[in-house]
Amino acid sequence: MAMQTVYFVFRNKRALFKDVVDTSIAGDIEPVATMDRDWFRAACAGFSDRSCA
């Protein structure tokens, strides 16, 4: 893939890095915060003596 294509899609390295991190953590590109996702809330539900957030 040409660098021009990458910069056309992501504009800069920061935007590319953000998308990579968001996708690797959340598993998709939906604009939903990690702490608002069902799987995160379910994981937090297992902690009764302390809060996840």
GROMACS .gro file of C-alpha atoms in nm:
model
   53
    1MET     CA    1   0.000   0.000   0.000
    2ALA     CA    2   0.133   0.342  -0.087
    3MET     CA    3   0.196   0.599   0.184
    4GLN     CA    4  -0.022   0.847  -0.003
    5THR     CA    5  -0.316   0.607   0.037
    6VAL     CA    6  -0.259   0.577   0.412
    7TYR     CA    7  -0.241   0.954   0.457
    8PHE     CA    8  -0.547   1.004   0.236
    9VAL     CA    9  -0.754   0.772   0.458
   10PHE     CA   10  -0.612   0.858   0.802
   11ARG     CA   11  -0.472   1.211   0.744
   12ASN     CA   12  -0.181   1.160   0.989
   13LYS     CA   13   0.002   0.903   1.202
   14ARG     CA   14  -0.189   1.002   1.515
   15ALA     CA   15  -0.526   0.921   1.354
   16LEU     CA   16  -0.391   0.591   1.222
   17PHE     CA   17  -0.255   0.495   1.566
   18LYS     CA   18  -0.584   0.589   1.735
   19ASP     CA   19  -0.782   0.368   1.496
   20VAL     CA   20  -0.543   0.077   1.546
   21VAL     CA   21  -0.564   0.103   1.925
   22ASP     CA   22  -0.943   0.151   1.926
   23THR     CA   23  -0.994  -0.147   1.697
   24SER     CA   24  -0.757  -0.371   1.891
   25ILE     CA   25  -0.923  -0.291   2.225
   26ALA     CA   26  -1.286  -0.274   2.119
   27GLY     CA   27  -1.271  -0.520   1.831
   28ASP     CA   28  -1.462  -0.297   1.591
   29ILE     CA   29  -1.486   0.059   1.465
   30GLU     CA   30  -1.814   0.155   1.628
   31PRO     CA   31  -1.805   0.497   1.796
   32VAL     CA   32  -1.889   0.357   2.142
   33ALA     CA   33  -1.661   0.417   2.438
   34THR     CA   34  -1.505   0.106   2.589
   35MET     CA   35  -1.665   0.170   2.929
   36ASP     CA   36  -2.009   0.190   2.762
   37ARG     CA   37  -1.979  -0.153   2.599
   38ASP     CA   38  -2.174  -0.453   2.727
   39TRP     CA   39  -1.865  -0.675   2.764
   40PHE     CA   40  -1.694  -0.412   2.980
   41ARG     CA   41  -1.998  -0.373   3.205
   42ALA     CA   42  -2.026  -0.751   3.237
   43ALA     CA   43  -1.660  -0.773   3.337
   44CYS     CA   44  -1.712  -0.499   3.596
   45ALA     CA   45  -2.019  -0.674   3.737
   46GLY     CA   46  -1.786  -0.944   3.872
   47PHE     CA   47  -1.620  -0.692   4.103
   48SER     CA   48  -1.838  -0.629   4.404
   49ASP     CA   49  -1.578  -0.477   4.637
   50ARG     CA   50  -1.442  -0.216   4.395
   51SER     CA   51  -1.543  -0.026   4.087
   52CYS     CA   52  -1.408  -0.078   3.737
   53ALA     CA   53  -1.454   0.282   3.635
   0.00000   0.00000   0.00000
